[in-house]
Structures are given as structure tokens and as C-alpha cells.
PDB file of C-alpha atoms and ligand atoms in Angstrom:
ATOM      1  CA  MET A 169      43.899  -0.088 -29.611  1.00 62.00           C
ATOM      2  CA  LYS A 170      43.682  -3.189 -27.429  1.00 82.00           C
ATOM      3  CA  GLN A 171      43.203  -1.074 -24.318  1.00 87.00           C
ATOM      4  CA  ASN A 172      40.407   0.872 -26.024  1.00 90.00           C
ATOM      5  CA  GLN A 173      38.595  -2.355 -26.792  1.00 91.00           C
ATOM      6  CA  THR A 174      38.853  -3.464 -23.176  1.00 93.00           C
ATOM      7  CA  ILE A 175      37.406  -0.157 -22.007  1.00 93.00           C
ATOM      8  CA  LEU A 176      34.575  -0.533 -24.513  1.00 94.00           C
ATOM      9  CA  ILE A 177      33.782  -3.984 -23.140  1.00 95.00           C
ATOM     10  CA  TYR A 178      33.776  -2.604 -19.572  1.00 95.00           C
ATOM     11  CA  TRP A 179      31.324   0.091 -20.568  1.00 95.00           C
ATOM     12  CA  ALA A 180      29.108  -2.458 -22.299  1.00 95.00           C
ATOM     13  CA  ILE A 181      29.047  -4.549 -19.105  1.00 95.00           C
ATOM     14  CA  ILE A 182      28.275  -1.486 -16.970  1.00 95.00           C
ATOM     15  CA  GLY A 183      25.488  -0.525 -19.378  1.00 95.00           C
ATOM     16  CA  LEU A 184      23.951  -3.998 -19.218  1.00 95.00           C
ATOM     17  CA  LEU A 185      24.100  -4.000 -15.424  1.00 95.00           C
ATOM     18  CA  LEU A 186      22.425  -0.588 -15.256  1.00 94.00           C
ATOM     19  CA  LEU A 187      19.679  -1.797 -17.608  1.00 94.00           C
ATOM     20  CA  THR A 188      19.146  -4.865 -15.440  1.00 93.00           C
ATOM     21  CA  ILE A 189      18.888  -2.729 -12.305  1.00 92.00           C
ATOM     22  CA  ALA A 190      16.440  -0.360 -14.031  1.00 91.00           C
ATOM     23  CA  GLY A 191      14.362  -3.378 -15.114  1.00 89.00           C
ATOM     24  CA  LEU A 192      14.297  -4.769 -11.566  1.00 88.00           C
ATOM     25  CA  VAL A 193      13.279  -1.398 -10.108  1.00 87.00           C
ATOM     26  CA  LEU A 194      10.513  -1.103 -12.698  1.00 84.00           C
ATOM     27  CA  LYS A 195       9.232  -4.624 -12.005  1.00 81.00           C
ATOM     28  CA  PHE A 196       9.438  -4.757  -8.218  1.00 83.00           C
ATOM     29  CA  ILE A 197       8.909  -1.139  -7.187  1.00 82.00           C
ATOM     30  CA  VAL A 198       6.819   0.505  -9.904  1.00 81.00           C
ATOM     31  CA  LEU A 199       4.749  -2.144 -11.700  1.00 83.00           C
ATOM     32  CA  GLY A 200       4.194  -4.973  -9.244  1.00 78.00           C
ATOM     33  CA  THR A 201       2.391  -8.119 -10.415  1.00 83.00           C
ATOM     34  CA  THR A 202      -0.925  -7.272 -12.035  1.00 85.00           C
ATOM     35  CA  ALA A 203      -3.381  -8.266 -14.740  1.00 85.00           C
ATOM     36  CA  THR A 204      -6.559  -6.625 -16.014  1.00 88.00           C
ATOM     37  CA  GLY A 205      -9.564  -7.919 -14.085  1.00 83.00           C
ATOM     38  CA  GLU A 206     -12.932  -8.825 -15.626  1.00 84.00           C
ATOM     39  CA  ASP A 207     -14.471  -5.560 -14.425  1.00 88.00           C
ATOM     40  CA  GLY A 208     -11.635  -3.462 -15.884  1.00 89.00           C
ATOM     41  CA  ARG A 209      -9.857  -2.879 -12.582  1.00 93.00           C
ATOM     42  CA  GLN A 210      -6.208  -3.806 -12.175  1.00 93.00           C
ATOM     43  CA  ALA A 211      -6.011  -7.179 -10.487  1.00 94.00           C
ATOM     44  CA  ILE A 212      -3.003  -7.594  -8.215  1.00 95.00           C
ATOM     45  CA  ILE A 213      -1.967 -11.222  -8.276  1.00 94.00           C
ATOM     46  CA  LEU A 214      -1.082 -12.580  -4.842  1.00 95.00           C
ATOM     47  CA  GLU A 215      -0.587 -15.836  -2.988  1.00 94.00           C
ATOM     48  CA  PRO A 216      -3.652 -16.830  -0.908  1.00 95.00           C
ATOM     49  CA  SER A 217      -1.793 -15.996   2.333  1.00 94.00           C
ATOM     50  CA  GLU A 218      -0.782 -12.563   1.019  1.00 95.00           C
ATOM     51  CA  ARG A 219      -4.351 -11.839  -0.023  1.00 96.00           C
ATOM     52  CA  ALA A 220      -5.516 -12.868   3.441  1.00 95.00           C
ATOM     53  CA  MET A 221      -3.011 -10.459   5.002  1.00 95.00           C
ATOM     54  CA  VAL A 222      -4.136  -7.500   2.855  1.00 96.00           C
ATOM     55  CA  LEU A 223      -7.833  -8.215   3.404  1.00 97.00           C
ATOM     56  CA  GLY A 224      -7.262  -8.601   7.149  1.00 95.00           C
ATOM     57  CA  GLU A 225      -5.759  -5.122   7.204  1.00 96.00           C
ATOM     58  CA  MET A 226      -8.759  -3.836   5.251  1.00 97.00           C
ATOM     59  CA  ARG A 227     -11.194  -5.206   7.804  1.00 98.00           C
ATOM     60  CA  GLN A 228      -9.214  -3.459  10.533  1.00 97.00           C
ATOM     61  CA  PHE A 229      -9.692  -0.196   8.605  1.00 98.00           C
ATOM     62  CA  LEU A 230     -13.436  -0.786   8.402  1.00 98.00           C
ATOM     63  CA  ALA A 231     -13.763  -1.737  12.086  1.00 98.00           C
ATOM     64  CA  GLY A 232     -11.611   1.253  13.071  1.00 98.00           C
ATOM     65  CA  ILE A 233     -13.761   3.675  11.094  1.00 98.00           C
ATOM     66  CA  GLN A 234     -16.905   2.242  12.691  1.00 98.00           C
ATOM     67  CA  GLY A 235     -15.354   2.708  16.131  1.00 98.00           C
ATOM     68  CA  MET A 236     -14.232   6.265  15.333  1.00 98.00           C
ATOM     69  CA  LEU A 237     -17.727   7.240  14.138  1.00 98.00           C
ATOM     70  CA  GLU A 238     -19.208   5.896  17.358  1.00 98.00           C
ATOM     71  CA  ALA A 239     -16.566   7.756  19.399  1.00 98.00           C
ATOM     72  CA  ALA A 240     -17.274  10.979  17.482  1.00 98.00           C
ATOM     73  CA  GLU A 241     -20.959  10.592  18.291  1.00 97.00           C
ATOM     74  CA  ARG A 242     -20.002  10.450  22.020  1.00 97.00           C
ATOM     75  CA  ASN A 243     -17.714  13.462  21.488  1.00 98.00           C
ATOM     76  CA  ASP A 244     -14.792  11.281  22.625  1.00 98.00           C
ATOM     77  CA  ALA A 245     -11.669  12.542  20.816  1.00 98.00           C
ATOM     78  CA  ALA A 246      -9.379  10.488  23.078  1.00 98.00           C
ATOM     79  CA  ALA A 247     -11.067   7.281  21.885  1.00 98.00           C
ATOM     80  CA  ILE A 248     -10.662   8.401  18.249  1.00 98.00           C
ATOM     81  CA  ALA A 249      -6.914   8.818  18.847  1.00 98.00           C
ATOM     82  CA  ARG A 250      -6.739   5.397  20.524  1.00 98.00           C
ATOM     83  CA  ILE A 251      -8.469   3.692  17.581  1.00 98.00           C
ATOM     84  CA  ALA A 252      -6.633   5.611  14.821  1.00 98.00           C
ATOM     85  CA  ARG A 253      -3.086   5.129  16.119  1.00 97.00           C
ATOM     86  CA  PRO A 254      -2.672   1.374  15.435  1.00 97.00           C
ATOM     87  CA  LEU A 255      -3.968   1.996  11.879  1.00 97.00           C
ATOM     88  CA  GLY A 256      -1.066   4.400  11.244  1.00 97.00           C
ATOM     89  CA  LEU A 257       2.243   3.770   9.531  1.00 95.00           C
ATOM     90  CA  SER A 258       3.378   1.467  12.350  1.00 93.00           C
ATOM     91  CA  ALA A 259       0.922  -1.090  10.920  1.00 91.00           C
ATOM     92  CA  THR A 260       2.956  -1.344   7.700  1.00 89.00           C
ATOM     93  CA  ARG A 261       6.100  -2.656   9.399  1.00 88.00           C
ATOM     94  CA  HIS A 262       5.030  -6.294   9.220  1.00 88.00           C
ATOM     95  CA  VAL A 263       4.437  -6.197   5.430  1.00 90.00           C
ATOM     96  CA  PRO A 264       7.017  -8.587   3.916  1.00 93.00           C
ATOM     97  CA  ALA A 265       9.227  -7.252   1.084  1.00 92.00           C
ATOM     98  CA  SER A 266       8.032 -10.125  -1.123  1.00 93.00           C
ATOM     99  CA  LEU A 267       4.463  -8.792  -0.842  1.00 94.00           C
ATOM    100  CA  ALA A 268       5.486  -5.151  -1.300  1.00 92.00           C
ATOM    101  CA  ALA A 269       7.273  -6.146  -4.544  1.00 92.00           C
ATOM    102  CA  LYS A 270       3.964  -7.353  -6.030  1.00 93.00           C
ATOM    103  CA  LEU A 271       2.111  -4.110  -5.280  1.00 94.00           C
ATOM    104  CA  PRO A 272       2.187  -1.354  -7.928  1.00 93.00           C
ATOM    105  CA  LEU A 273       3.730   1.949  -6.832  1.00 93.00           C
ATOM    106  CA  GLU A 274       0.399   3.797  -7.033  1.00 93.00           C
ATOM    107  CA  PHE A 275      -1.201   1.199  -4.748  1.00 95.00           C
ATOM    108  CA  LYS A 276       1.629   1.522  -2.219  1.00 94.00           C
ATOM    109  CA  THR A 277       1.400   5.320  -2.370  1.00 95.00           C
ATOM    110  CA  LEU A 278      -2.362   5.306  -1.739  1.00 96.00           C
ATOM    111  CA  GLY A 279      -1.980   2.761   1.046  1.00 96.00           C
ATOM    112  CA  HIS A 280       0.800   4.748   2.712  1.00 96.00           C
ATOM    113  CA  GLY A 281      -1.335   7.877   2.385  1.00 97.00           C
ATOM    114  CA  VAL A 282      -4.165   6.221   4.324  1.00 98.00           C
ATOM    115  CA  HIS A 283      -1.834   4.995   7.105  1.00 98.00           C
ATOM    116  CA  ASP A 284      -0.261   8.447   7.248  1.00 97.00           C
ATOM    117  CA  ASP A 285      -3.724  10.012   7.582  1.00 98.00           C
ATOM    118  CA  PHE A 286      -4.591   7.784  10.548  1.00 98.00           C
ATOM    119  CA  ASP A 287      -1.391   8.912  12.309  1.00 98.00           C
ATOM    120  CA  ARG A 288      -2.437  12.521  11.722  1.00 98.00           C
ATOM    121  CA  ILE A 289      -6.024  11.867  12.871  1.00 98.00           C
ATOM    122  CA  ALA A 290      -4.656  10.309  16.080  1.00 98.00           C
ATOM    123  CA  MET A 291      -2.214  13.163  16.690  1.00 98.00           C
ATOM    124  CA  ASP A 292      -4.760  15.913  16.053  1.00 98.00           C
ATOM    125  CA  ALA A 293      -7.548  14.238  18.044  1.00 98.00           C
ATOM    126  CA  GLU A 294      -5.209  14.023  21.017  1.00 97.00           C
ATOM    127  CA  ALA A 295      -3.807  17.544  20.680  1.00 98.00           C
ATOM    128  CA  LEU A 296      -6.935  19.470  19.623  1.00 98.00           C
ATOM    129  CA  ASN A 297      -9.804  17.417  21.089  1.00 97.00           C
ATOM    130  CA  ASP A 298     -12.058  18.419  18.175  1.00 98.00           C
ATOM    131  CA  VAL A 299     -14.270  15.569  16.908  1.00 97.00           C
ATOM    132  CA  ARG A 300     -15.596  17.686  14.017  1.00 98.00           C
ATOM    133  CA  LEU A 301     -12.048  18.004  12.725  1.00 98.00           C
ATOM    134  CA  SER A 302     -11.574  14.228  13.134  1.00 98.00           C
ATOM    135  CA  LEU A 303     -14.762  13.613  11.153  1.00 98.00           C
ATOM    136  CA  SER A 304     -13.695  15.852   8.287  1.00 98.00           C
ATOM    137  CA  GLN A 305     -10.243  14.221   8.257  1.00 98.00           C
ATOM    138  CA  LEU A 306     -11.902  10.802   8.190  1.00 98.00           C
ATOM    139  CA  ALA A 307     -14.138  11.818   5.274  1.00 98.00           C
ATOM    140  CA  ALA A 308     -11.069  13.012   3.335  1.00 98.00           C
ATOM    141  CA  THR A 309      -9.185   9.782   4.114  1.00 98.00           C
ATOM    142  CA  MET A 310     -12.101   7.661   2.948  1.00 98.00           C
ATOM    143  CA  LYS A 311     -11.799   9.217  -0.503  1.00 97.00           C
ATOM    144  CA  LYS A 312      -8.549   7.245  -0.734  1.00 97.00           C
ATOM    145  CA  CYS A 313     -10.348   4.022   0.249  1.00 97.00           C
ATOM    146  CA  VAL A 314     -12.852   4.709  -2.528  1.00 97.00           C
ATOM    147  CA  ALA A 315     -10.175   5.638  -5.088  1.00 96.00           C
ATOM    148  CA  CYS A 316      -8.124   2.519  -4.460  1.00 97.00           C
ATOM    149  CA  HIS A 317     -11.134   0.187  -4.553  1.00 97.00           C
ATOM    150  CA  ALA A 318     -12.204   1.756  -7.863  1.00 96.00           C
ATOM    151  CA  ALA A 319      -8.787   1.008  -9.387  1.00 95.00           C
ATOM    152  CA  TYR A 320      -7.663  -2.325  -7.896  1.00 96.00           C
ATOM    153  CA  GLN A 321      -8.806  -5.778  -6.938  1.00 96.00           C
ATOM    154  CA  ILE A 322      -6.898  -8.824  -5.740  1.00 95.00           C
ATOM    155  CA  ALA A 323      -6.691 -12.067  -7.677  1.00 93.00           C
ATOM    156  CA  VAL A 324      -5.200 -15.234  -6.252  1.00 92.00           C
ATOM    157  CA  ILE A 325      -2.400 -16.766  -8.251  1.00 84.00           C
ATOM    158  CA  SER A 326      -3.741 -19.776 -10.153  1.00 78.00           C
ATOM    159  CA  ARG A 327      -1.629 -22.856 -10.619  1.00 75.00           C
ATOM    160  CA  PRO A 328      -2.948 -25.683 -12.755  1.00 73.00           C
ATOM    161  CA  ASN A 329      -2.463 -29.230 -11.390  1.00 63.00           C
ATOM    162  CA  ARG A 330      -2.801 -28.188  -7.778  1.00 51.00           C
TER     163      ARG A 330
HETATM  164  C1  HEC B 534      -4.164   1.008  -1.662  1.00 75.31           C
HETATM  165  C2  HEC B 534      -5.426   0.469  -2.000  1.00 75.31           C
HETATM  166  C3  HEC B 534      -6.503   0.379  -0.950  1.00 75.31           C
HETATM  167  C4  HEC B 534      -6.811   1.292   0.000  1.00 75.31           C
HETATM  168  C5  HEC B 534      -6.175   2.660   0.252  1.00 75.31           C
HETATM  169  C6  HEC B 534      -7.903   0.739   0.745  1.00 75.31           C
HETATM  170  N1  HEC B 534      -8.240  -0.484   0.260  1.00 75.31           N
HETATM  171 FE1  HEC B 534      -9.667  -1.727   0.992  1.00 75.31          FE
HETATM  172  N2  HEC B 534      -9.233  -3.118  -0.444  1.00 75.31           N
HETATM  173  C7  HEC B 534      -8.323  -2.932  -1.448  1.00 75.31           C
HETATM  174  C8  HEC B 534      -8.370  -4.075  -2.345  1.00 75.31           C
HETATM  175  C9  HEC B 534      -7.519  -4.252  -3.592  1.00 75.31           C
HETATM  176  C10 HEC B 534      -9.348  -4.943  -1.843  1.00 75.31           C
HETATM  177  C11 HEC B 534      -9.799  -6.273  -2.466  1.00 75.31           C
HETATM  178  C12 HEC B 534     -10.938  -5.966  -3.405  1.00 75.31           C
HETATM  179  C13 HEC B 534     -11.251  -7.076  -4.384  1.00 75.31           C
HETATM  180  O1  HEC B 534     -10.450  -7.997  -4.571  1.00 75.31           O
HETATM  181  O2  HEC B 534     -12.318  -6.990  -5.021  1.00 75.31           O
HETATM  182  C14 HEC B 534      -9.879  -4.321  -0.633  1.00 75.31           C
HETATM  183  C15 HEC B 534     -10.849  -4.864   0.177  1.00 75.31           C
HETATM  184  C16 HEC B 534     -11.416  -4.232   1.257  1.00 75.31           C
HETATM  185  C17 HEC B 534     -12.439  -4.794   2.112  1.00 75.31           C
HETATM  186  C18 HEC B 534     -12.992  -6.206   2.017  1.00 75.31           C
HETATM  187  C19 HEC B 534     -12.222  -7.081   3.009  1.00 75.31           C
HETATM  188  C20 HEC B 534     -12.549  -8.567   2.904  1.00 75.31           C
HETATM  189  O3  HEC B 534     -12.305  -9.268   3.894  1.00 75.31           O
HETATM  190  O4  HEC B 534     -12.996  -9.026   1.848  1.00 75.31           O
HETATM  191  C21 HEC B 534     -12.778  -3.838   3.024  1.00 75.31           C
HETATM  192  C22 HEC B 534     -13.804  -3.952   4.135  1.00 75.31           C
HETATM  193  C23 HEC B 534     -11.945  -2.676   2.757  1.00 75.31           C
HETATM  194  N3  HEC B 534     -11.126  -2.936   1.671  1.00 75.31           N
HETATM  195  C24 HEC B 534     -12.008  -1.499   3.474  1.00 75.31           C
HETATM  196  C25 HEC B 534     -11.179  -0.404   3.266  1.00 75.31           C
HETATM  197  C26 HEC B 534     -11.268   0.859   3.984  1.00 75.31           C
HETATM  198  C27 HEC B 534     -12.310   1.187   5.042  1.00 75.31           C
HETATM  199  C28 HEC B 534     -10.274   1.648   3.509  1.00 75.31           C
HETATM  200  C29 HEC B 534      -9.890   3.058   3.903  1.00 75.31           C
HETATM  201  C30 HEC B 534      -9.647   3.356   5.271  1.00 75.31           C
HETATM  202  C31 HEC B 534      -9.568   0.890   2.498  1.00 75.31           C
HETATM  203  N4  HEC B 534     -10.146  -0.336   2.378  1.00 75.31           N
HETATM  204  C32 HEC B 534      -8.506   1.376   1.805  1.00 75.31           C
HETATM  205  C33 HEC B 534      -7.456  -1.866  -1.604  1.00 75.31           C
HETATM  206  C34 HEC B 534      -7.429  -0.737  -0.801  1.00 75.31           C
END
């Protein structure tokens, strides 16, 4: 009888631990830190420095796309590859875990998809030398820019008395 009770207590502790782990996964991997913005989009709540980091990356996307369009106009697939490569997945290595934990899973998935696409654009431009293909890949990738901007915005964490 006594032994049975001890086993029951062990299971209760294991159950509680599993629930805690599930809660942490939900919070830091799936949900992130968000609120509903005034325009109905999900607002991801970040520190000012984190917001600056995300927006800096965004401006690199925009500048890269401008450069790739210009390169396509010159029929310069090698330049497209050169511009696309640094926008690939290698660019995500410097993202701190503390920032990643605040981003919802869907946001991370869309973001990864875009970086992945730039790796592919670079690889194909180099291997196939076909700027029309690059342009159609770029157009498809930009649907993800549009989709993410339609769903999310960034809000800076507000602290009273500061
Ligand atoms: C995973 C989501 C996501 C993807 C994918 C994404 N963006 Fe963004 N982008 C955002 C968010 C969120 C903001 C902030 C918008 C706000 O707060 O209103 C932003 C802001 C920007 C800005 C403004 C930067 C500034 O300094 O204010 C530019 C430019 C931009 N994105 C370009 C792009 C381009 C080009 C692509 C595609 C290659 C892209 N973004 C893909 C989420 C995304």
C-alpha cells in the first residue's frame, strides 16, 4: 500500500513536469510574445534593440531585391547569386535565442522560408544562369514578404516610469 502511494506521487510529479515542459514549448516556440495591434494584425512585442535588429534585416531584404532586379535587367545571373547568398539561411545564425522565443512559430516558419528561398535563388542563378527563372523565384518569394506583413507588426515593449 505504502509503495503504491509512493509510485502515485512519482507519477504525479512526472505529470506536472511534463505539463510544465509542454507549457514552455507552447510559450517560447509556438506562441511567442504577441498582442492584437490596432489594425488587427498580430503585434509582436520586442525590446527596442530587438526591433532594430529585425527591421535592419528587413531593409537588407529590400535593398537585396532592388539589387537583384537591377542585375536581372543587365542579364547578370552571377550578380543575382552574389546578392541573394548573404540573405540566405546563414543570415539567421546571429538571431539570439531570446529573440527567437518571442516570435510566433508561423512567423519563424515564414521567415525561414524566405531565407531558404534566397539560398535557392543564389544556387540556381549560379548553376543555371537564367535570370527569368530568378525573377519568377523572386516574385514567388515576395508573396511571403506580403503574407507576413499582412499578418504581423512589431510593437516595442512599453514600461511605465521609464
Ligand atoms: C516573417 C515575417 C516577415 C517576412 C517574411 C518579411 N517581413 Fe518585412 N517586416 C516584418 C514586420 C513584422 C515588419 C514591421 C512592420 C510593422 O511594425 O508595421 C517588417 C518591416 C519591413 C520593412 C520596414 C523596415 C523599417 O526599417 O521600418 C521592410 C522594408 C520590409 N519589412 C521588407 C521586407 C521584404 C522585402 C521581405 C521579403 C523578402 C520581407 N520584409 C519579409 C515581417 C516580415
